[in-house]
GROMACS .gro file of N, CA and C in nm:
model
  549
    1MET      N    1   0.110  -0.149  -0.022
    1MET     CA    2   0.015   0.069   0.014
    1MET      C    3   0.076   0.148   0.013
    2GLU      N    4   0.026   0.202  -0.114
    2GLU     CA    5   0.124   0.396  -0.103
    2GLU      C    6   0.064   0.448   0.049
    3GLY      N    7   0.222   0.530   0.121
    3GLY     CA    8   0.143   0.597   0.193
    3GLY      C    9   0.055   0.695   0.164
    4TRP      N   10   0.064   0.805   0.252
    4TRP     CA   11  -0.027   0.957   0.277
    4TRP      C   12   0.131   1.035   0.264
    5ASP      N   13   0.114   1.124   0.214
    5ASP     CA   14   0.154   1.252   0.223
    5ASP      C   15   0.055   1.382   0.265
    6GLU      N   16   0.090   1.405   0.420
    6GLU     CA   17  -0.055   1.506   0.383
    6GLU      C   18  -0.014   1.605   0.390
    7GLY      N   19   0.116   1.713   0.357
    7GLY     CA   20   0.109   1.798   0.379
    7GLY      C   21   0.150   1.836   0.187
    8GLY      N   22   0.205   1.699   0.079
    8GLY     CA   23   0.114   1.674  -0.004
    8GLY      C   24   0.005   1.713  -0.068
    9VAL      N   25  -0.041   1.634  -0.016
    9VAL     CA   26  -0.175   1.622  -0.065
    9VAL      C   27  -0.245   1.748  -0.032
   10ARG      N   28  -0.276   1.822   0.121
   10ARG     CA   29  -0.272   1.968   0.135
   10ARG      C   30  -0.253   2.058  -0.018
   11ALA      N   31  -0.157   2.057   0.021
   11ALA     CA   32  -0.078   2.176  -0.119
   11ALA      C   33  -0.040   2.155  -0.274
   12ARG      N   34  -0.189   2.000  -0.299
   12ARG     CA   35  -0.207   1.991  -0.418
   12ARG      C   36  -0.366   2.074  -0.380
   13ILE      N   37  -0.402   2.066  -0.263
   13ILE     CA   38  -0.564   2.125  -0.279
   13ILE      C   39  -0.570   2.243  -0.294
   14ARG      N   40  -0.456   2.326  -0.263
   14ARG     CA   41  -0.455   2.402  -0.263
   14ARG      C   42  -0.370   2.497  -0.368
   15GLU      N   43  -0.346   2.428  -0.482
   15GLU     CA   44  -0.316   2.424  -0.645
   15GLU      C   45  -0.492   2.418  -0.673
   16MET      N   46  -0.496   2.306  -0.617
   16MET     CA   47  -0.602   2.337  -0.696
   16MET      C   48  -0.757   2.454  -0.683
   17ALA      N   49  -0.724   2.459  -0.563
   17ALA     CA   50  -0.808   2.577  -0.520
   17ALA      C   51  -0.773   2.715  -0.595
   18ALA      N   52  -0.628   2.728  -0.572
   18ALA     CA   53  -0.594   2.875  -0.654
   18ALA      C   54  -0.656   2.897  -0.832
   19GLY      N   55  -0.650   2.788  -0.907
   19GLY     CA   56  -0.695   2.755  -1.010
   19GLY      C   57  -0.820   2.779  -1.082
   20ASP      N   58  -0.894   2.775  -0.954
   20ASP     CA   59  -1.041   2.753  -0.996
   20ASP      C   60  -1.104   2.871  -0.882
   21PRO      N   61  -1.080   2.941  -0.880
   21PRO     CA   62  -1.090   3.079  -0.811
   21PRO      C   63  -1.258   3.053  -0.786
   22GLY      N   64  -1.346   3.078  -0.896
   22GLY     CA   65  -1.493   3.073  -0.932
   22GLY      C   66  -1.548   2.973  -0.918
   23ARG      N   67  -1.492   2.844  -0.874
   23ARG     CA   68  -1.511   2.736  -0.837
   23ARG      C   69  -1.580   2.625  -0.919
   24GLU      N   70  -1.579   2.672  -1.068
   24GLU     CA   71  -1.666   2.646  -1.153
   24GLU      C   72  -1.660   2.499  -1.172
   25ARG      N   73  -1.512   2.406  -1.151
   25ARG     CA   74  -1.471   2.232  -1.149
   25ARG      C   75  -1.622   2.103  -1.060
   26PHE      N   76  -1.660   2.094  -1.127
   26PHE     CA   77  -1.769   1.990  -1.106
   26PHE      C   78  -1.709   1.956  -0.900
   27GLY      N   79  -1.815   2.017  -0.877
   27GLY     CA   80  -1.830   1.955  -0.712
   27GLY      C   81  -1.743   2.064  -0.590
   28ALA      N   82  -1.664   2.124  -0.655
   28ALA     CA   83  -1.606   2.226  -0.606
   28ALA      C   84  -1.657   2.344  -0.528
   29GLU      N   85  -1.789   2.389  -0.581
   29GLU     CA   86  -1.929   2.490  -0.526
   29GLU      C   87  -1.939   2.403  -0.340
   30THR      N   88  -1.915   2.267  -0.346
   30THR     CA   89  -1.932   2.230  -0.218
   30THR      C   90  -1.835   2.159  -0.103
   31HIS      N   91  -1.780   2.115  -0.189
   31HIS     CA   92  -1.675   2.080  -0.101
   31HIS      C   93  -1.541   2.180  -0.095
   32ARG      N   94  -1.570   2.288  -0.179
   32ARG     CA   95  -1.470   2.457  -0.172
   32ARG      C   96  -1.310   2.429  -0.148
   33TYR      N   97  -1.271   2.331  -0.144
   33TYR     CA   98  -1.104   2.246  -0.186
   33TYR      C   99  -1.074   2.245  -0.038
   34GLU      N  100  -1.172   2.299   0.075
   34GLU     CA  101  -1.160   2.276   0.225
   34GLU      C  102  -1.078   2.077   0.281
   35LEU      N  103  -1.035   2.108   0.332
   35LEU     CA  104  -0.973   1.983   0.430
   35LEU      C  105  -1.019   1.962   0.592
   36THR      N  106  -1.093   1.906   0.590
   36THR     CA  107  -1.062   1.867   0.773
   36THR      C  108  -0.953   1.829   0.845
   37PRO      N  109  -0.970   1.868   1.001
   37PRO     CA  110  -0.810   1.781   0.998
   37PRO      C  111  -0.828   1.617   1.024
   38ALA      N  112  -0.690   1.533   1.044
   38ALA     CA  113  -0.726   1.395   1.064
   38ALA      C  114  -0.766   1.409   1.176
   39LEU      N  115  -0.815   1.227   1.182
   39LEU     CA  116  -0.874   1.226   1.271
   39LEU      C  117  -0.823   1.174   1.391
   40PRO      N  118  -0.818   1.186   1.526
   40PRO     CA  119  -0.756   1.118   1.655
   40PRO      C  120  -0.754   0.927   1.592
   41GLU      N  121  -0.702   0.873   1.652
   41GLU     CA  122  -0.672   0.728   1.672
   41GLU      C  123  -0.756   0.638   1.718
   42MET      N  124  -0.803   0.721   1.819
   42MET     CA  125  -0.893   0.650   1.927
   42MET      C  126  -1.059   0.661   1.863
   43GLU      N  127  -1.094   0.769   1.790
   43GLU     CA  128  -1.273   0.788   1.726
   43GLU      C  129  -1.264   0.725   1.579
   44ILE      N  130  -1.143   0.647   1.506
   44ILE     CA  131  -1.156   0.558   1.453
   44ILE      C  132  -1.134   0.444   1.468
   45ARG      N  133  -1.065   0.433   1.574
   45ARG     CA  134  -1.108   0.301   1.611
   45ARG      C  135  -1.174   0.265   1.721
   46ALA      N  136  -1.316   0.377   1.754
   46ALA     CA  137  -1.402   0.432   1.882
   46ALA      C  138  -1.555   0.322   1.708
   47PHE      N  139  -1.559   0.413   1.604
   47PHE     CA  140  -1.635   0.374   1.479
   47PHE      C  141  -1.566   0.230   1.464
   48GLU      N  142  -1.481   0.198   1.417
   48GLU     CA  143  -1.438   0.044   1.417
   48GLU      C  144  -1.504  -0.091   1.495
   49GLU      N  145  -1.530  -0.033   1.612
   49GLU     CA  146  -1.602  -0.094   1.736
   49GLU      C  147  -1.713  -0.105   1.739
   50ALA      N  148  -1.753  -0.005   1.743
   50ALA     CA  149  -1.956   0.069   1.739
   50ALA      C  150  -1.963  -0.063   1.631
   51HIS      N  151  -1.940  -0.062   1.502
   51HIS     CA  152  -1.994  -0.146   1.333
   51HIS      C  153  -1.875  -0.263   1.332
   52GLY      N  154  -1.896  -0.279   1.386
   52GLY     CA  155  -1.780  -0.408   1.432
   52GLY      C  156  -1.687  -0.480   1.287
   53ILE      N  157  -1.596  -0.329   1.228
   53ILE     CA  158  -1.535  -0.350   1.114
   53ILE      C  159  -1.423  -0.313   1.166
   54ASN      N  160  -1.280  -0.338   1.012
   54ASN     CA  161  -1.176  -0.306   1.026
   54ASN      C  162  -1.217  -0.211   0.893
   55LEU      N  163  -1.142  -0.061   0.877
   55LEU     CA  164  -1.219  -0.044   0.759
   55LEU      C  165  -1.020  -0.063   0.635
   56PRO      N  166  -1.096  -0.048   0.533
   56PRO     CA  167  -0.921  -0.120   0.478
   56PRO      C  168  -0.818   0.046   0.490
   57LEU      N  169  -0.717   0.009   0.487
   57LEU     CA  170  -0.612   0.023   0.551
   57LEU      C  171  -0.647   0.142   0.468
   58GLU      N  172  -0.609   0.192   0.280
   58GLU     CA  173  -0.607   0.242   0.215
   58GLU      C  174  -0.686   0.408   0.252
   59TYR      N  175  -0.842   0.387   0.298
   59TYR     CA  176  -0.889   0.459   0.390
   59TYR      C  177  -0.919   0.556   0.472
   60ARG      N  178  -0.828   0.419   0.594
   60ARG     CA  179  -0.786   0.418   0.750
   60ARG      C  180  -0.730   0.554   0.761
   61SER      N  181  -0.640   0.464   0.686
   61SER     CA  182  -0.490   0.619   0.663
   61SER      C  183  -0.506   0.744   0.668
   62PHE      N  184  -0.575   0.725   0.585
   62PHE     CA  185  -0.647   0.878   0.490
   62PHE      C  186  -0.671   0.994   0.606
   63VAL      N  187  -0.798   0.920   0.646
   63VAL     CA  188  -0.854   0.994   0.776
   63VAL      C  189  -0.774   1.014   0.853
   64ALA      N  190  -0.619   0.926   0.904
   64ALA     CA  191  -0.613   0.947   1.029
   64ALA      C  192  -0.457   1.028   1.049
   65GLN      N  193  -0.415   0.986   0.841
   65GLN     CA  194  -0.314   1.125   0.850
   65GLN      C  195  -0.296   1.245   0.755
   66VAL      N  196  -0.424   1.280   0.738
   66VAL     CA  197  -0.435   1.332   0.599
   66VAL      C  198  -0.545   1.432   0.664
   67GLY      N  199  -0.698   1.376   0.652
   67GLY     CA  200  -0.782   1.430   0.685
   67GLY      C  201  -0.921   1.363   0.639
   68ASN      N  202  -1.043   1.443   0.719
   68ASN     CA  203  -1.171   1.348   0.700
   68ASN      C  204  -1.251   1.437   0.613
   69GLY      N  205  -1.198   1.447   0.488
   69GLY     CA  206  -1.232   1.520   0.364
   69GLY      C  207  -1.346   1.702   0.427
   70PRO      N  208  -1.396   1.819   0.336
   70PRO     CA  209  -1.428   1.743   0.248
   70PRO      C  210  -1.384   1.723   0.095
   71ALA      N  211  -1.281   1.846   0.096
   71ALA     CA  212  -1.234   1.797  -0.024
   71ALA      C  213  -1.245   1.718  -0.119
   72GLY      N  214  -1.263   1.615  -0.179
   72GLY     CA  215  -1.229   1.532  -0.268
   72GLY      C  216  -1.320   1.524  -0.384
   73PRO      N  217  -1.358   1.452  -0.481
   73PRO     CA  218  -1.404   1.338  -0.589
   73PRO      C  219  -1.541   1.396  -0.562
   74GLY      N  220  -1.666   1.451  -0.725
   74GLY     CA  221  -1.769   1.416  -0.682
   74GLY      C  222  -1.776   1.525  -0.610
   75HIS      N  223  -1.894   1.595  -0.479
   75HIS     CA  224  -1.903   1.707  -0.416
   75HIS      C  225  -1.843   1.660  -0.290
   76GLY      N  226  -1.685   1.639  -0.235
   76GLY     CA  227  -1.686   1.565  -0.149
   76GLY      C  228  -1.652   1.484  -0.090
   77LEU      N  229  -1.571   1.477  -0.022
   77LEU     CA  230  -1.544   1.324   0.051
   77LEU      C  231  -1.600   1.370   0.166
   78MET      N  232  -1.751   1.261   0.205
   78MET     CA  233  -1.791   1.211   0.303
   78MET      C  234  -1.742   1.244   0.469
   79PRO      N  235  -1.766   1.313   0.550
   79PRO     CA  236  -1.710   1.311   0.672
   79PRO      C  237  -1.755   1.113   0.752
   80LEU      N  238  -1.583   1.048   0.799
   80LEU     CA  239  -1.693   0.935   0.849
   80LEU      C  240  -1.730   0.951   0.956
   81THR      N  241  -1.709   0.995   1.076
   81THR     CA  242  -1.792   1.026   1.219
   81THR      C  243  -1.885   1.108   1.249
   82VAL      N  244  -1.843   1.197   1.218
   82VAL     CA  245  -1.976   1.318   1.217
   82VAL      C  246  -2.021   1.407   1.092
   83LEU      N  247  -2.147   1.416   1.081
   83LEU     CA  248  -2.247   1.491   0.934
   83LEU      C  249  -2.185   1.623   0.910
   84ARG      N  250  -2.169   1.611   0.771
   84ARG     CA  251  -2.120   1.767   0.772
   84ARG      C  252  -2.213   1.878   0.816
   85THR      N  253  -2.124   1.943   0.831
   85THR     CA  254  -2.216   2.097   0.895
   85THR      C  255  -2.262   2.193   0.853
   86GLU      N  256  -2.326   2.229   0.741
   86GLU     CA  257  -2.375   2.248   0.567
   86GLU      C  258  -2.436   2.354   0.636
   87ALA      N  259  -2.452   2.466   0.638
   87ALA     CA  260  -2.575   2.555   0.743
   87ALA      C  261  -2.740   2.543   0.700
   88GLY      N  262  -2.808   2.475   0.772
   88GLY     CA  263  -2.940   2.473   0.687
   88GLY      C  264  -2.930   2.387   0.609
   89GLU      N  265  -2.848   2.271   0.581
   89GLU     CA  266  -2.932   2.245   0.393
   89GLU      C  267  -2.940   2.107   0.432
   90GLU      N  268  -3.040   2.061   0.376
   90GLU     CA  269  -3.075   1.881   0.417
   90GLU      C  270  -3.066   1.828   0.287
   91TRP      N  271  -2.953   1.750   0.240
   91TRP     CA  272  -2.915   1.698   0.119
   91TRP      C  273  -2.963   1.507   0.146
   92ALA      N  274  -2.984   1.432   0.017
   92ALA     CA  275  -2.990   1.337  -0.026
   92ALA      C  276  -2.856   1.210   0.045
   93VAL      N  277  -2.816   1.249  -0.013
   93VAL     CA  278  -2.642   1.247   0.065
   93VAL      C  279  -2.649   1.206   0.218
   94ASP      N  280  -2.719   1.302   0.339
   94ASP     CA  281  -2.707   1.273   0.452
   94ASP      C  282  -2.806   1.184   0.501
   95GLY      N  283  -2.931   1.161   0.443
   95GLY     CA  284  -2.958   1.035   0.440
   95GLY      C  285  -2.912   0.932   0.409
   96GLU      N  286  -2.838   0.912   0.339
   96GLU     CA  287  -2.728   0.798   0.313
   96GLU      C  288  -2.666   0.776   0.370
   97TRP      N  289  -2.583   0.893   0.474
   97TRP     CA  290  -2.443   0.888   0.496
   97TRP      C  291  -2.516   0.856   0.666
   98GLU      N  292  -2.638   0.884   0.700
   98GLU     CA  293  -2.714   0.774   0.796
   98GLU      C  294  -2.759   0.663   0.811
   99GLU      N  295  -2.829   0.668   0.697
   99GLU     CA  296  -2.829   0.448   0.691
   99GLU      C  297  -2.749   0.422   0.689
  100ASP      N  298  -2.626   0.446   0.644
  100ASP     CA  299  -2.496   0.368   0.662
  100ASP      C  300  -2.464   0.305   0.789
  101ARG      N  301  -2.450   0.405   0.923
  101ARG     CA  302  -2.489   0.371   1.038
  101ARG      C  303  -2.541   0.372   1.079
  102LEU      N  304  -2.639   0.330   1.044
  102LEU     CA  305  -2.725   0.201   1.073
  102LEU      C  306  -2.674   0.070   1.164
  103PRO      N  307  -2.734   0.020   1.297
  103PRO     CA  308  -2.683  -0.070   1.355
  103PRO      C  309  -2.637  -0.212   1.295
  104GLY      N  310  -2.544  -0.230   1.265
  104GLY     CA  311  -2.553  -0.390   1.175
  104GLY      C  312  -2.538  -0.351   1.019
  105ARG      N  313  -2.516  -0.239   0.974
  105ARG     CA  314  -2.559  -0.267   0.835
  105ARG      C  315  -2.370  -0.316   0.748
  106LEU      N  316  -2.299  -0.168   0.802
  106LEU     CA  317  -2.171  -0.242   0.767
  106LEU      C  318  -2.079  -0.332   0.780
  107VAL      N  319  -2.126  -0.423   0.939
  107VAL     CA  320  -2.039  -0.526   0.911
  107VAL      C  321  -2.106  -0.652   0.826
  108GLU      N  322  -2.234  -0.639   0.749
  108GLU     CA  323  -2.340  -0.755   0.647
  108GLU      C  324  -2.219  -0.765   0.552
  109PRO      N  325  -2.267  -0.868   0.514
  109PRO     CA  326  -2.078  -0.902   0.405
  109PRO      C  327  -2.192  -0.802   0.270
  110PHE      N  328  -2.088  -0.769   0.182
  110PHE     CA  329  -2.136  -0.767   0.058
  110PHE      C  330  -2.221  -0.839  -0.022
  111PRO      N  331  -2.307  -0.811  -0.062
  111PRO     CA  332  -2.360  -0.889  -0.144
  111PRO      C  333  -2.330  -0.944  -0.312
  112LEU      N  334  -2.224  -0.871  -0.368
  112LEU     CA  335  -2.198  -0.841  -0.490
  112LEU      C  336  -2.065  -0.933  -0.518
  113THR      N  337  -2.035  -1.022  -0.623
  113THR     CA  338  -1.892  -1.057  -0.635
  113THR      C  339  -1.877  -1.045  -0.737
  114GLU      N  340  -1.959  -0.952  -0.829
  114GLU     CA  341  -1.959  -0.870  -0.963
  114GLU      C  342  -2.018  -0.769  -1.013
  115PRO      N  343  -1.936  -0.711  -1.065
  115PRO     CA  344  -2.052  -0.587  -1.065
  115PRO      C  345  -2.204  -0.617  -1.137
  116LEU      N  346  -2.269  -0.517  -1.133
  116LEU     CA  347  -2.414  -0.509  -1.191
  116LEU      C  348  -2.445  -0.413  -1.290
  117PRO      N  349  -2.383  -0.449  -1.398
  117PRO     CA  350  -2.435  -0.315  -1.474
  117PRO      C  351  -2.582  -0.274  -1.554
  118GLY      N  352  -2.594  -0.196  -1.533
  118GLY     CA  353  -2.740  -0.154  -1.642
  118GLY      C  354  -2.814  -0.106  -1.509
  119ARG      N  355  -2.929  -0.115  -1.554
  119ARG     CA  356  -3.036  -0.049  -1.479
  119ARG      C  357  -3.081  -0.111  -1.325
  120ILE      N  358  -3.079  -0.106  -1.216
  120ILE     CA  359  -3.089  -0.219  -1.077
  120ILE      C  360  -3.216  -0.188  -1.069
  121SER      N  361  -3.270  -0.297  -1.091
  121SER     CA  362  -3.464  -0.326  -1.032
  121SER      C  363  -3.441  -0.409  -0.888
  122ALA      N  364  -3.298  -0.446  -0.822
  122ALA     CA  365  -3.354  -0.482  -0.773
  122ALA      C  366  -3.317  -0.382  -0.578
  123LEU      N  367  -3.333  -0.405  -0.466
  123LEU     CA  368  -3.332  -0.313  -0.409
  123LEU      C  369  -3.220  -0.239  -0.360
  124ILE      N  370  -3.142  -0.137  -0.337
  124ILE     CA  371  -3.072  -0.018  -0.316
  124ILE      C  372  -2.997  -0.041  -0.221
  125ASP      N  373  -3.071  -0.091  -0.136
  125ASP     CA  374  -3.088  -0.150   0.031
  125ASP      C  375  -2.995  -0.247   0.100
  126GLU      N  376  -3.063  -0.354  -0.036
  126GLU     CA  377  -2.929  -0.452   0.011
  126GLU      C  378  -2.843  -0.488  -0.069
  127LEU      N  379  -2.811  -0.402  -0.208
  127LEU     CA  380  -2.674  -0.355  -0.239
  127LEU      C  381  -2.589  -0.319  -0.210
  128THR      N  382  -2.624  -0.192  -0.118
  128THR     CA  383  -2.525  -0.164  -0.011
  128THR      C  384  -2.438  -0.146   0.128
  129ARG      N  385  -2.562  -0.286   0.118
  129ARG     CA  386  -2.481  -0.303   0.244
  129ARG      C  387  -2.361  -0.413   0.285
  130GLY      N  388  -2.266  -0.365   0.357
  130GLY     CA  389  -2.116  -0.431   0.365
  130GLY      C  390  -2.013  -0.252   0.274
  131THR      N  391  -2.103  -0.191   0.286
  131THR     CA  392  -2.035  -0.048   0.210
  131THR      C  393  -2.050   0.036   0.299
  132LEU      N  394  -1.974   0.194   0.283
  132LEU     CA  395  -1.966   0.300   0.303
  132LEU      C  396  -1.869   0.383   0.209
  133MET      N  397  -2.048   0.470   0.240
  133MET     CA  398  -2.091   0.551   0.129
  133MET      C  399  -1.914   0.679   0.077
  134LEU      N  400  -1.850   0.734   0.026
  134LEU     CA  401  -1.738   0.779   0.004
  134LEU      C  402  -1.822   0.963  -0.010
  135ALA      N  403  -1.888   0.974  -0.146
  135ALA     CA  404  -1.872   1.079  -0.165
  135ALA      C  405  -2.006   1.052  -0.285
  136GLU      N  406  -2.077   1.168  -0.302
  136GLU     CA  407  -2.178   1.168  -0.371
  136GLU      C  408  -2.188   1.271  -0.532
  137GLU      N  409  -2.258   1.224  -0.648
  137GLU     CA  410  -2.211   1.248  -0.758
  137GLU      C  411  -2.300   1.351  -0.888
  138GLY      N  412  -2.455   1.302  -0.761
  138GLY     CA  413  -2.505   1.338  -0.779
  138GLY      C  414  -2.662   1.310  -0.883
  139CYS      N  415  -2.774   1.300  -0.840
  139CYS     CA  416  -2.882   1.187  -0.925
  139CYS      C  417  -2.882   1.108  -0.854
  140GLY      N  418  -2.859   1.070  -0.730
  140GLY     CA  419  -2.885   0.963  -0.723
  140GLY      C  420  -2.771   0.876  -0.705
  141ILE      N  421  -2.617   0.951  -0.751
  141ILE     CA  422  -2.548   0.828  -0.781
  141ILE      C  423  -2.475   0.816  -0.697
  142TYR      N  424  -2.336   0.773  -0.657
  142TYR     CA  425  -2.352   0.788  -0.526
  142TYR      C  426  -2.128   0.642  -0.544
  143ILE      N  427  -2.044   0.711  -0.491
  143ILE     CA  428  -1.946   0.607  -0.476
  143ILE      C  429  -1.912   0.544  -0.365
  144ARG      N  430  -1.938   0.415  -0.282
  144ARG     CA  431  -1.918   0.343  -0.165
  144ARG      C  432  -1.807   0.262  -0.192
  145LEU      N  433  -1.690   0.232  -0.018
  145LEU     CA  434  -1.560   0.160  -0.030
  145LEU      C  435  -1.667   0.016   0.014
  146ILE      N  436  -1.626  -0.035  -0.022
  146ILE     CA  437  -1.683  -0.218  -0.048
  146ILE      C  438  -1.525  -0.226   0.111
  147LEU      N  439  -1.657  -0.284   0.236
  147LEU     CA  440  -1.569  -0.314   0.314
  147LEU      C  441  -1.567  -0.421   0.380
  148ASN      N  442  -1.631  -0.595   0.331
  148ASN     CA  443  -1.575  -0.678   0.315
  148ASN      C  444  -1.608  -0.775   0.214
  149GLY      N  445  -1.550  -0.912   0.288
  149GLY     CA  446  -1.529  -0.919   0.158
  149GLY      C  447  -1.390  -0.977   0.023
  150PRO      N  448  -1.466  -1.081  -0.064
  150PRO     CA  449  -1.332  -1.085  -0.138
  150PRO      C  450  -1.325  -0.924  -0.171
  151ARG      N  451  -1.392  -0.932  -0.230
  151ARG     CA  452  -1.329  -0.720  -0.297
  151ARG      C  453  -1.331  -0.572  -0.201
  152ALA      N  454  -1.311  -0.636  -0.057
  152ALA     CA  455  -1.304  -0.553   0.024
  152ALA      C  456  -1.196  -0.404  -0.020
  153GLY      N  457  -1.184  -0.291   0.010
  153GLY     CA  458  -1.105  -0.159  -0.060
  153GLY      C  459  -1.098  -0.119  -0.199
  154GLU      N  460  -1.163  -0.200  -0.241
  154GLU     CA  461  -1.211  -0.174  -0.400
  154GLU      C  462  -1.355  -0.077  -0.355
  155VAL      N  463  -1.364   0.043  -0.469
  155VAL     CA  464  -1.361   0.164  -0.465
  155VAL      C  465  -1.512   0.154  -0.582
  156TRP      N  466  -1.640   0.143  -0.552
  156TRP     CA  467  -1.734   0.144  -0.640
  156TRP      C  468  -1.859   0.217  -0.678
  157CYS      N  469  -1.860   0.287  -0.801
  157CYS     CA  470  -1.999   0.363  -0.751
  157CYS      C  471  -2.149   0.275  -0.909
  158ILE      N  472  -2.257   0.335  -0.751
  158ILE     CA  473  -2.375   0.290  -0.752
  158ILE      C  474  -2.488   0.435  -0.873
  159ASP      N  475  -2.526   0.362  -0.971
  159ASP     CA  476  -2.578   0.419  -1.076
  159ASP      C  477  -2.723   0.358  -1.076
  160PRO      N  478  -2.846   0.363  -0.974
  160PRO     CA  479  -2.904   0.294  -1.028
  160PRO      C  480  -2.995   0.309  -1.129
  161ASP      N  481  -2.966   0.464  -1.174
  161ASP     CA  482  -3.122   0.475  -1.347
  161ASP      C  483  -3.067   0.435  -1.461
  162TRP      N  484  -2.850   0.418  -1.405
  162TRP     CA  485  -2.842   0.420  -1.565
  162TRP      C  486  -2.667   0.273  -1.571
  163GLY      N  487  -2.593   0.330  -1.474
  163GLY     CA  488  -2.447   0.245  -1.507
  163GLY      C  489  -2.434   0.164  -1.368
  164GLY      N  490  -2.575   0.107  -1.256
  164GLY     CA  491  -2.604  -0.030  -1.236
  164GLY      C  492  -2.501   0.020  -1.127
  165PHE      N  493  -2.402  -0.108  -1.075
  165PHE     CA  494  -2.339  -0.105  -0.902
  165PHE      C  495  -2.190  -0.195  -0.999
  166VAL      N  496  -2.116  -0.018  -0.983
  166VAL     CA  497  -1.961  -0.119  -1.106
  166VAL      C  498  -1.864  -0.096  -1.075
  167PRO      N  499  -1.755  -0.175  -0.987
  167PRO     CA  500  -1.586  -0.101  -0.939
  167PRO      C  501  -1.559   0.012  -1.051
  168VAL      N  502  -1.513   0.118  -1.004
  168VAL     CA  503  -1.412   0.254  -1.064
  168VAL      C  504  -1.269   0.292  -1.016
  169SER      N  505  -1.209   0.153  -0.898
  169SER     CA  506  -1.078   0.174  -0.844
  169SER      C  507  -1.069   0.026  -0.788
  170ARG      N  508  -0.938   0.066  -0.813
  170ARG     CA  509  -0.927  -0.062  -0.712
  170ARG      C  510  -0.918  -0.046  -0.556
  171GLY      N  511  -0.871   0.087  -0.519
  171GLY     CA  512  -0.820   0.132  -0.377
  171GLY      C  513  -0.894   0.269  -0.350
  172PHE      N  514  -0.868   0.307  -0.249
  172PHE     CA  515  -0.902   0.421  -0.197
  172PHE      C  516  -0.802   0.546  -0.273
  173HIS      N  517  -0.645   0.473  -0.247
  173HIS     CA  518  -0.543   0.534  -0.276
  173HIS      C  519  -0.550   0.564  -0.417
  174ALA      N  520  -0.586   0.524  -0.492
  174ALA     CA  521  -0.558   0.543  -0.664
  174ALA      C  522  -0.687   0.634  -0.656
  175TRP      N  523  -0.787   0.611  -0.624
  175TRP     CA  524  -0.921   0.681  -0.642
  175TRP      C  525  -0.893   0.821  -0.627
  176TYR      N  526  -0.896   0.879  -0.559
  176TYR     CA  527  -0.835   0.973  -0.441
  176TYR      C  528  -0.712   1.026  -0.540
  177THR      N  529  -0.603   0.992  -0.567
  177THR     CA  530  -0.489   0.989  -0.625
  177THR      C  531  -0.547   1.077  -0.763
  178GLU      N  532  -0.640   0.977  -0.758
  178GLU     CA  533  -0.681   0.988  -0.999
  178GLU      C  534  -0.715   1.177  -0.989
  179TRP      N  535  -0.815   1.203  -0.849
  179TRP     CA  536  -0.853   1.342  -0.876
  179TRP      C  537  -0.753   1.426  -0.790
  180LEU      N  538  -0.635   1.373  -0.753
  180LEU     CA  539  -0.604   1.505  -0.732
  180LEU      C  540  -0.523   1.515  -0.855
  181GLN      N  541  -0.477   1.430  -0.946
  181GLN     CA  542  -0.387   1.388  -1.068
  181GLN      C  543  -0.515   1.549  -1.137
  182GLN      N  544  -0.613   1.559  -1.136
  182GLN     CA  545  -0.685   1.603  -1.262
  182GLN      C  546  -0.628   1.780  -1.256
  183PRO      N  547  -0.593   1.769  -1.393
  183PRO     CA  548  -0.600   1.923  -1.437
  183PRO      C  549  -0.729   2.102  -1.390
   0.00000   0.00000   0.00000
C-alpha cells in the first residue's frame, strides 16, 4: 500500500483551489477545496468497534493521516464520524450517510461478487450493505467503499438508473489520487 503525504495532499488541494477561484470544477462549490483535520486514532477505532468492522487500510490511513473530508471527488468526501455541517441544508446524501451508520449495516457481507451493470431493479439498500458511502456524484449516484469480502477495499459507483453498481477503482488511494491529479 502506498502511504499518504499529508503536506503534499494539502498543497495540491491549495493549487487546485488557486486554479479554480470561481469554483467551476464539478463539486468545488460543495467541498470548497477544504480539508478538515485528520481524525484521532481513538475516534477511528471507536467507529470500527461500534460497527464491528476494520476499515480498509488505504481509507483508514487517509482519515488518520490527512483529513476527514470534504475536499475530494464528486461533491466531496463524506466525513467518517460526524455528519457535514452545511448551514441549514438537508441533502439526500445526508440520509445515505446516516443509513450507513445504522447498527449492523456496515458489518454485513457485501452481496456482490461481480459488477452489476445497467439499470438496477433490486433494492438498493440490499446491494449497499457492507459498503461505506464516500462521495455523491449527484442524481442519486454514489461512490461507495467495499468493506468486506473478496472485493474489500475497492471503490464502486452505484448509479441505479443507468450505470448499475460497478467498480471504479482498485482502492481508495488510487481513486483519491486520480482526483488530485486532474488538471
